[in-house]
Amino acid sequence: MSEPSYEELKARVAELEKKGVSRRTGSLEFRVGEKGGVSVYGLGRFPVTLYYEQWIRLLDASSDLRKFLEENKAEGKLKLKER
């Protein structure tokens, strides 16, 4: 196997940089896996994957979750990201 040329390496670096920029923008991406789970990419290092019924339960509890987060943020219990 021969070594890649300078131009090939340069093109590959540009491709990787292009992919890396989309991850840093904070945009979320959704995918359906082979087993039917829905994954959310862009929240952290690893995707969050739940099945349909689990997503519905979580979304139904969103107001309770938001209230819980606000209460615990005020008490200083949550790790908050500095901006």
PDB file of N, CA and C in Angstrom:
ATOM      1  N   MET A   1       0.843  -1.173   0.000  1.00  0.00           N
ATOM      2  CA  MET A   1       0.000   0.000   0.000  1.00  0.00           C
ATOM      3  C   MET A   1       0.894   1.244   0.000  1.00  0.00           C
ATOM      4  N   SER A   2       0.607   2.165  -0.900  1.00  0.00           N
ATOM      5  CA  SER A   2       1.433   3.367  -1.014  1.00  0.00           C
ATOM      6  C   SER A   2       0.954   4.457  -0.050  1.00  0.00           C
ATOM      7  N   GLU A   3       1.854   5.349   0.243  1.00  0.00           N
ATOM      8  CA  GLU A   3       1.541   6.474   1.115  1.00  0.00           C
ATOM      9  C   GLU A   3       0.622   7.453   0.380  1.00  0.00           C
ATOM     10  N   PRO A   4      -0.337   8.078   1.093  1.00  0.00           N
ATOM     11  CA  PRO A   4      -1.195   9.067   0.434  1.00  0.00           C
ATOM     12  C   PRO A   4      -0.400  10.313   0.060  1.00  0.00           C
ATOM     13  N   SER A   5      -0.818  10.934  -1.019  1.00  0.00           N
ATOM     14  CA  SER A   5      -0.132  12.144  -1.468  1.00  0.00           C
ATOM     15  C   SER A   5      -0.490  13.322  -0.563  1.00  0.00           C
ATOM     16  N   TYR A   6       0.254  14.396  -0.707  1.00  0.00           N
ATOM     17  CA  TYR A   6       0.009  15.612   0.064  1.00  0.00           C
ATOM     18  C   TYR A   6      -1.405  16.130  -0.195  1.00  0.00           C
ATOM     19  N   GLU A   7      -1.811  16.118  -1.459  1.00  0.00           N
ATOM     20  CA  GLU A   7      -3.149  16.615  -1.821  1.00  0.00           C
ATOM     21  C   GLU A   7      -4.245  15.751  -1.199  1.00  0.00           C
ATOM     22  N   GLU A   8      -4.045  14.439  -1.172  1.00  0.00           N
ATOM     23  CA  GLU A   8      -5.031  13.540  -0.565  1.00  0.00           C
ATOM     24  C   GLU A   8      -5.141  13.791   0.936  1.00  0.00           C
ATOM     25  N   LEU A   9      -4.002  13.971   1.578  1.00  0.00           N
ATOM     26  CA  LEU A   9      -4.012  14.266   3.013  1.00  0.00           C
ATOM     27  C   LEU A   9      -4.681  15.603   3.303  1.00  0.00           C
ATOM     28  N   LYS A  10      -4.390  16.579   2.469  1.00  0.00           N
ATOM     29  CA  LYS A  10      -4.982  17.901   2.634  1.00  0.00           C
ATOM     30  C   LYS A  10      -6.513  17.834   2.484  1.00  0.00           C
ATOM     31  N   ALA A  11      -6.976  17.063   1.510  1.00  0.00           N
ATOM     32  CA  ALA A  11      -8.411  16.905   1.299  1.00  0.00           C
ATOM     33  C   ALA A  11      -9.056  16.189   2.489  1.00  0.00           C
ATOM     34  N   ARG A  12      -8.376  15.197   3.015  1.00  0.00           N
ATOM     35  CA  ARG A  12      -8.890  14.446   4.165  1.00  0.00           C
ATOM     36  C   ARG A  12      -8.984  15.341   5.411  1.00  0.00           C
ATOM     37  N   VAL A  13      -7.977  16.159   5.640  1.00  0.00           N
ATOM     38  CA  VAL A  13      -7.992  17.091   6.777  1.00  0.00           C
ATOM     39  C   VAL A  13      -9.160  18.067   6.640  1.00  0.00           C
ATOM     40  N   ALA A  14      -9.364  18.577   5.420  1.00  0.00           N
ATOM     41  CA  ALA A  14     -10.472  19.509   5.185  1.00  0.00           C
ATOM     42  C   ALA A  14     -11.812  18.828   5.461  1.00  0.00           C
ATOM     43  N   GLU A  15     -11.940  17.574   5.068  1.00  0.00           N
ATOM     44  CA  GLU A  15     -13.166  16.810   5.299  1.00  0.00           C
ATOM     45  C   GLU A  15     -13.412  16.613   6.796  1.00  0.00           C
ATOM     46  N   LEU A  16     -12.363  16.261   7.527  1.00  0.00           N
ATOM     47  CA  LEU A  16     -12.493  16.060   8.972  1.00  0.00           C
ATOM     48  C   LEU A  16     -12.808  17.356   9.703  1.00  0.00           C
ATOM     49  N   GLU A  17     -12.196  18.455   9.282  1.00  0.00           N
ATOM     50  CA  GLU A  17     -12.479  19.754   9.894  1.00  0.00           C
ATOM     51  C   GLU A  17     -13.923  20.150   9.659  1.00  0.00           C
ATOM     52  N   LYS A  18     -14.422  19.864   8.462  1.00  0.00           N
ATOM     53  CA  LYS A  18     -15.800  20.182   8.127  1.00  0.00           C
ATOM     54  C   LYS A  18     -16.757  19.412   9.032  1.00  0.00           C
ATOM     55  N   LYS A  19     -16.470  18.136   9.282  1.00  0.00           N
ATOM     56  CA  LYS A  19     -17.300  17.330  10.169  1.00  0.00           C
ATOM     57  C   LYS A  19     -17.203  17.830  11.602  1.00  0.00           C
ATOM     58  N   GLY A  20     -16.014  18.208  12.026  1.00  0.00           N
ATOM     59  CA  GLY A  20     -15.801  18.675  13.394  1.00  0.00           C
ATOM     60  C   GLY A  20     -16.528  19.962  13.696  1.00  0.00           C
ATOM     61  N   VAL A  21     -16.635  20.853  12.737  1.00  0.00           N
ATOM     62  CA  VAL A  21     -17.302  22.137  12.936  1.00  0.00           C
ATOM     63  C   VAL A  21     -18.779  21.930  13.215  1.00  0.00           C
ATOM     64  N   SER A  22     -19.420  20.996  12.519  1.00  0.00           N
ATOM     65  CA  SER A  22     -20.849  20.788  12.722  1.00  0.00           C
ATOM     66  C   SER A  22     -21.139  20.283  14.131  1.00  0.00           C
ATOM     67  N   ARG A  23     -20.234  19.540  14.723  1.00  0.00           N
ATOM     68  CA  ARG A  23     -20.433  19.041  16.081  1.00  0.00           C
ATOM     69  C   ARG A  23     -20.319  20.150  17.104  1.00  0.00           C
ATOM     70  N   ARG A  24     -19.501  21.130  16.846  1.00  0.00           N
ATOM     71  CA  ARG A  24     -19.252  22.192  17.822  1.00  0.00           C
ATOM     72  C   ARG A  24     -20.327  23.271  17.817  1.00  0.00           C
ATOM     73  N   THR A  25     -21.204  23.265  16.844  1.00  0.00           N
ATOM     74  CA  THR A  25     -22.196  24.325  16.745  1.00  0.00           C
ATOM     75  C   THR A  25     -23.310  24.182  17.760  1.00  0.00           C
ATOM     76  N   GLY A  26     -23.386  23.032  18.434  1.00  0.00           N
ATOM     77  CA  GLY A  26     -24.447  22.826  19.397  1.00  0.00           C
ATOM     78  C   GLY A  26     -25.722  22.309  18.776  1.00  0.00           C
ATOM     79  N   SER A  27     -25.693  22.032  17.488  1.00  0.00           N
ATOM     80  CA  SER A  27     -26.896  21.513  16.843  1.00  0.00           C
ATOM     81  C   SER A  27     -27.096  20.054  17.211  1.00  0.00           C
ATOM     82  N   LEU A  28     -28.336  19.661  17.312  1.00  0.00           N
ATOM     83  CA  LEU A  28     -28.678  18.291  17.659  1.00  0.00           C
ATOM     84  C   LEU A  28     -29.008  17.513  16.385  1.00  0.00           C
ATOM     85  N   GLU A  29     -28.674  16.248  16.406  1.00  0.00           N
ATOM     86  CA  GLU A  29     -28.957  15.373  15.271  1.00  0.00           C
ATOM     87  C   GLU A  29     -29.666  14.140  15.806  1.00  0.00           C
ATOM     88  N   PHE A  30     -30.691  13.689  15.104  1.00  0.00           N
ATOM     89  CA  PHE A  30     -31.477  12.538  15.519  1.00  0.00           C
ATOM     90  C   PHE A  30     -31.298  11.412  14.513  1.00  0.00           C
ATOM     91  N   ARG A  31     -31.165  10.192  15.028  1.00  0.00           N
ATOM     92  CA  ARG A  31     -31.030   9.020  14.165  1.00  0.00           C
ATOM     93  C   ARG A  31     -31.823   7.863  14.761  1.00  0.00           C
ATOM     94  N   VAL A  32     -32.352   7.012  13.879  1.00  0.00           N
ATOM     95  CA  VAL A  32     -33.023   5.787  14.315  1.00  0.00           C
ATOM     96  C   VAL A  32     -32.055   4.646  14.090  1.00  0.00           C
ATOM     97  N   GLY A  33     -31.806   3.873  15.145  1.00  0.00           N
ATOM     98  CA  GLY A  33     -30.875   2.755  15.075  1.00  0.00           C
ATOM     99  C   GLY A  33     -31.530   1.498  14.530  1.00  0.00           C
ATOM    100  N   GLU A  34     -30.725   0.474  14.332  1.00  0.00           N
ATOM    101  CA  GLU A  34     -31.198  -0.797  13.791  1.00  0.00           C
ATOM    102  C   GLU A  34     -32.269  -1.443  14.659  1.00  0.00           C
ATOM    103  N   LYS A  35     -32.163  -1.279  15.962  1.00  0.00           N
ATOM    104  CA  LYS A  35     -33.101  -1.909  16.885  1.00  0.00           C
ATOM    105  C   LYS A  35     -34.307  -1.026  17.197  1.00  0.00           C
ATOM    106  N   GLY A  36     -34.405   0.127  16.550  1.00  0.00           N
ATOM    107  CA  GLY A  36     -35.568   0.986  16.730  1.00  0.00           C
ATOM    108  C   GLY A  36     -35.401   2.084  17.757  1.00  0.00           C
ATOM    109  N   GLY A  37     -34.244   2.185  18.365  1.00  0.00           N
ATOM    110  CA  GLY A  37     -34.011   3.260  19.320  1.00  0.00           C
ATOM    111  C   GLY A  37     -33.735   4.570  18.605  1.00  0.00           C
ATOM    112  N   VAL A  38     -34.148   5.660  19.197  1.00  0.00           N
ATOM    113  CA  VAL A  38     -33.894   6.984  18.634  1.00  0.00           C
ATOM    114  C   VAL A  38     -32.759   7.610  19.423  1.00  0.00           C
ATOM    115  N   SER A  39     -31.691   7.973  18.720  1.00  0.00           N
ATOM    116  CA  SER A  39     -30.509   8.553  19.354  1.00  0.00           C
ATOM    117  C   SER A  39     -30.434  10.041  19.073  1.00  0.00           C
ATOM    118  N   VAL A  40     -30.029  10.786  20.090  1.00  0.00           N
ATOM    119  CA  VAL A  40     -29.807  12.221  19.948  1.00  0.00           C
ATOM    120  C   VAL A  40     -28.309  12.453  20.081  1.00  0.00           C
ATOM    121  N   TYR A  41     -27.725  13.040  19.050  1.00  0.00           N
ATOM    122  CA  TYR A  41     -26.305  13.376  19.038  1.00  0.00           C
ATOM    123  C   TYR A  41     -26.161  14.874  19.240  1.00  0.00           C
ATOM    124  N   GLY A  42     -25.092  15.268  19.912  1.00  0.00           N
ATOM    125  CA  GLY A  42     -24.807  16.684  20.090  1.00  0.00           C
ATOM    126  C   GLY A  42     -25.015  17.195  21.505  1.00  0.00           C
ATOM    127  N   LEU A  43     -25.476  16.325  22.394  1.00  0.00           N
ATOM    128  CA  LEU A  43     -25.644  16.746  23.786  1.00  0.00           C
ATOM    129  C   LEU A  43     -24.351  16.614  24.570  1.00  0.00           C
ATOM    130  N   GLY A  44     -23.543  15.656  24.206  1.00  0.00           N
ATOM    131  CA  GLY A  44     -22.296  15.392  24.907  1.00  0.00           C
ATOM    132  C   GLY A  44     -21.422  14.490  24.067  1.00  0.00           C
ATOM    133  N   ARG A  45     -20.512  13.833  24.718  1.00  0.00           N
ATOM    134  CA  ARG A  45     -19.562  12.982  24.011  1.00  0.00           C
ATOM    135  C   ARG A  45     -20.236  11.766  23.374  1.00  0.00           C
ATOM    136  N   PHE A  46     -21.244  11.225  24.051  1.00  0.00           N
ATOM    137  CA  PHE A  46     -21.941  10.046  23.558  1.00  0.00           C
ATOM    138  C   PHE A  46     -23.399  10.389  23.280  1.00  0.00           C
ATOM    139  N   PRO A  47     -24.026   9.670  22.356  1.00  0.00           N
ATOM    140  CA  PRO A  47     -25.440   9.934  22.084  1.00  0.00           C
ATOM    141  C   PRO A  47     -26.333   9.436  23.217  1.00  0.00           C
ATOM    142  N   VAL A  48     -27.506  10.008  23.299  1.00  0.00           N
ATOM    143  CA  VAL A  48     -28.537   9.545  24.228  1.00  0.00           C
ATOM    144  C   VAL A  48     -29.524   8.753  23.393  1.00  0.00           C
ATOM    145  N   THR A  49     -29.748   7.486  23.773  1.00  0.00           N
ATOM    146  CA  THR A  49     -30.621   6.619  22.994  1.00  0.00           C
ATOM    147  C   THR A  49     -31.739   6.075  23.867  1.00  0.00           C
ATOM    148  N   LEU A  50     -32.963   6.291  23.427  1.00  0.00           N
ATOM    149  CA  LEU A  50     -34.148   5.765  24.093  1.00  0.00           C
ATOM    150  C   LEU A  50     -35.094   5.221  23.028  1.00  0.00           C
ATOM    151  N   TYR A  51     -36.003   4.356  23.447  1.00  0.00           N
ATOM    152  CA  TYR A  51     -37.032   3.871  22.537  1.00  0.00           C
ATOM    153  C   TYR A  51     -38.198   4.844  22.524  1.00  0.00           C
ATOM    154  N   TYR A  52     -39.058   4.700  21.529  1.00  0.00           N
ATOM    155  CA  TYR A  52     -40.187   5.603  21.310  1.00  0.00           C
ATOM    156  C   TYR A  52     -40.966   5.864  22.597  1.00  0.00           C
ATOM    157  N   GLU A  53     -41.371   4.795  23.272  1.00  0.00           N
ATOM    158  CA  GLU A  53     -42.176   4.922  24.487  1.00  0.00           C
ATOM    159  C   GLU A  53     -41.438   5.709  25.568  1.00  0.00           C
ATOM    160  N   GLN A  54     -40.136   5.515  25.656  1.00  0.00           N
ATOM    161  CA  GLN A  54     -39.337   6.244  26.644  1.00  0.00           C
ATOM    162  C   GLN A  54     -39.268   7.725  26.317  1.00  0.00           C
ATOM    163  N   TRP A  55     -39.110   8.060  25.021  1.00  0.00           N
ATOM    164  CA  TRP A  55     -39.084   9.476  24.620  1.00  0.00           C
ATOM    165  C   TRP A  55     -40.415  10.139  24.943  1.00  0.00           C
ATOM    166  N   ILE A  56     -41.521   9.424  24.681  1.00  0.00           N
ATOM    167  CA  ILE A  56     -42.842   9.994  24.958  1.00  0.00           C
ATOM    168  C   ILE A  56     -43.011  10.251  26.457  1.00  0.00           C
ATOM    169  N   ARG A  57     -42.607   9.287  27.295  1.00  0.00           N
ATOM    170  CA  ARG A  57     -42.683   9.472  28.750  1.00  0.00           C
ATOM    171  C   ARG A  57     -41.848  10.662  29.195  1.00  0.00           C
ATOM    172  N   LEU A  58     -40.644  10.779  28.642  1.00  0.00           N
ATOM    173  CA  LEU A  58     -39.762  11.888  29.009  1.00  0.00           C
ATOM    174  C   LEU A  58     -40.358  13.226  28.570  1.00  0.00           C
ATOM    175  N   LEU A  59     -40.883  13.284  27.362  1.00  0.00           N
ATOM    176  CA  LEU A  59     -41.485  14.522  26.873  1.00  0.00           C
ATOM    177  C   LEU A  59     -42.733  14.892  27.673  1.00  0.00           C
ATOM    178  N   ASP A  60     -43.514  13.885  28.070  1.00  0.00           N
ATOM    179  CA  ASP A  60     -44.692  14.156  28.898  1.00  0.00           C
ATOM    180  C   ASP A  60     -44.310  14.726  30.256  1.00  0.00           C
ATOM    181  N   ALA A  61     -43.140  14.377  30.736  1.00  0.00           N
ATOM    182  CA  ALA A  61     -42.675  14.856  32.047  1.00  0.00           C
ATOM    183  C   ALA A  61     -41.787  16.090  31.929  1.00  0.00           C
ATOM    184  N   SER A  62     -41.756  16.711  30.774  1.00  0.00           N
ATOM    185  CA  SER A  62     -40.814  17.825  30.556  1.00  0.00           C
ATOM    186  C   SER A  62     -41.052  18.998  31.505  1.00  0.00           C
ATOM    187  N   SER A  63     -42.305  19.311  31.816  1.00  0.00           N
ATOM    188  CA  SER A  63     -42.541  20.437  32.735  1.00  0.00           C
ATOM    189  C   SER A  63     -42.042  20.103  34.136  1.00  0.00           C
ATOM    190  N   ASP A  64     -42.242  18.850  34.576  1.00  0.00           N
ATOM    191  CA  ASP A  64     -41.732  18.432  35.884  1.00  0.00           C
ATOM    192  C   ASP A  64     -40.205  18.441  35.898  1.00  0.00           C
ATOM    193  N   LEU A  65     -39.602  17.993  34.814  1.00  0.00           N
ATOM    194  CA  LEU A  65     -38.144  17.974  34.710  1.00  0.00           C
ATOM    195  C   LEU A  65     -37.584  19.391  34.739  1.00  0.00           C
ATOM    196  N   ARG A  66     -38.207  20.287  33.997  1.00  0.00           N
ATOM    197  CA  ARG A  66     -37.749  21.682  33.972  1.00  0.00           C
ATOM    198  C   ARG A  66     -37.842  22.308  35.370  1.00  0.00           C
ATOM    199  N   LYS A  67     -38.946  22.039  36.070  1.00  0.00           N
ATOM    200  CA  LYS A  67     -39.125  22.549  37.434  1.00  0.00           C
ATOM    201  C   LYS A  67     -38.047  21.984  38.358  1.00  0.00           C
ATOM    202  N   PHE A  68     -37.800  20.669  38.275  1.00  0.00           N
ATOM    203  CA  PHE A  68     -36.782  20.015  39.087  1.00  0.00           C
ATOM    204  C   PHE A  68     -35.408  20.632  38.840  1.00  0.00           C
ATOM    205  N   LEU A  69     -35.066  20.852  37.567  1.00  0.00           N
ATOM    206  CA  LEU A  69     -33.764  21.431  37.230  1.00  0.00           C
ATOM    207  C   LEU A  69     -33.624  22.837  37.799  1.00  0.00           C
ATOM    208  N   GLU A  70     -34.661  23.646  37.679  1.00  0.00           N
ATOM    209  CA  GLU A  70     -34.599  25.012  38.194  1.00  0.00           C
ATOM    210  C   GLU A  70     -34.452  25.028  39.713  1.00  0.00           C
ATOM    211  N   GLU A  71     -35.183  24.138  40.398  1.00  0.00           N
ATOM    212  CA  GLU A  71     -35.083  24.080  41.862  1.00  0.00           C
ATOM    213  C   GLU A  71     -33.674  23.685  42.299  1.00  0.00           C
ATOM    214  N   ASN A  72     -33.093  22.726  41.622  1.00  0.00           N
ATOM    215  CA  ASN A  72     -31.767  22.244  42.009  1.00  0.00           C
ATOM    216  C   ASN A  72     -30.658  23.182  41.542  1.00  0.00           C
ATOM    217  N   LYS A  73     -30.912  23.933  40.498  1.00  0.00           N
ATOM    218  CA  LYS A  73     -29.940  24.933  40.071  1.00  0.00           C
ATOM    219  C   LYS A  73     -29.837  26.027  41.124  1.00  0.00           C
ATOM    220  N   ALA A  74     -30.971  26.428  41.651  1.00  0.00           N
ATOM    221  CA  ALA A  74     -30.998  27.476  42.670  1.00  0.00           C
ATOM    222  C   ALA A  74     -30.291  27.031  43.938  1.00  0.00           C
ATOM    223  N   GLU A  75     -30.331  25.755  44.235  1.00  0.00           N
ATOM    224  CA  GLU A  75     -29.684  25.230  45.439  1.00  0.00           C
ATOM    225  C   GLU A  75     -28.201  24.949  45.216  1.00  0.00           C
ATOM    226  N   GLY A  76     -27.742  25.129  43.996  1.00  0.00           N
ATOM    227  CA  GLY A  76     -26.333  24.936  43.700  1.00  0.00           C
ATOM    228  C   GLY A  76     -25.893  23.487  43.609  1.00  0.00           C
ATOM    229  N   LYS A  77     -26.836  22.592  43.385  1.00  0.00           N
ATOM    230  CA  LYS A  77     -26.519  21.169  43.335  1.00  0.00           C
ATOM    231  C   LYS A  77     -26.075  20.711  41.952  1.00  0.00           C
ATOM    232  N   LEU A  78     -26.445  21.430  40.922  1.00  0.00           N
ATOM    233  CA  LEU A  78     -26.131  21.011  39.562  1.00  0.00           C
ATOM    234  C   LEU A  78     -24.786  21.571  39.114  1.00  0.00           C
ATOM    235  N   LYS A  79     -24.095  20.784  38.310  1.00  0.00           N
ATOM    236  CA  LYS A  79     -22.843  21.258  37.720  1.00  0.00           C
ATOM    237  C   LYS A  79     -23.214  22.094  36.498  1.00  0.00           C
ATOM    238  N   LEU A  80     -22.930  23.370  36.558  1.00  0.00           N
ATOM    239  CA  LEU A  80     -23.281  24.279  35.468  1.00  0.00           C
ATOM    240  C   LEU A  80     -22.048  24.617  34.657  1.00  0.00           C
ATOM    241  N   LYS A  81     -22.225  24.641  33.362  1.00  0.00           N
ATOM    242  CA  LYS A  81     -21.129  24.941  32.443  1.00  0.00           C
ATOM    243  C   LYS A  81     -20.911  26.448  32.421  1.00  0.00           C
ATOM    244  N   GLU A  82     -19.650  26.867  32.620  1.00  0.00           N
ATOM    245  CA  GLU A  82     -19.336  28.291  32.557  1.00  0.00           C
ATOM    246  C   GLU A  82     -19.219  28.724  31.113  1.00  0.00           C
ATOM    247  N   ARG A  83     -19.748  29.895  30.815  1.00  0.00           N
ATOM    248  CA  ARG A  83     -19.724  30.378  29.430  1.00  0.00           C
ATOM    249  C   ARG A  83     -18.769  31.500  29.260  1.00  0.00           C
TER     250      ARG A  83
END
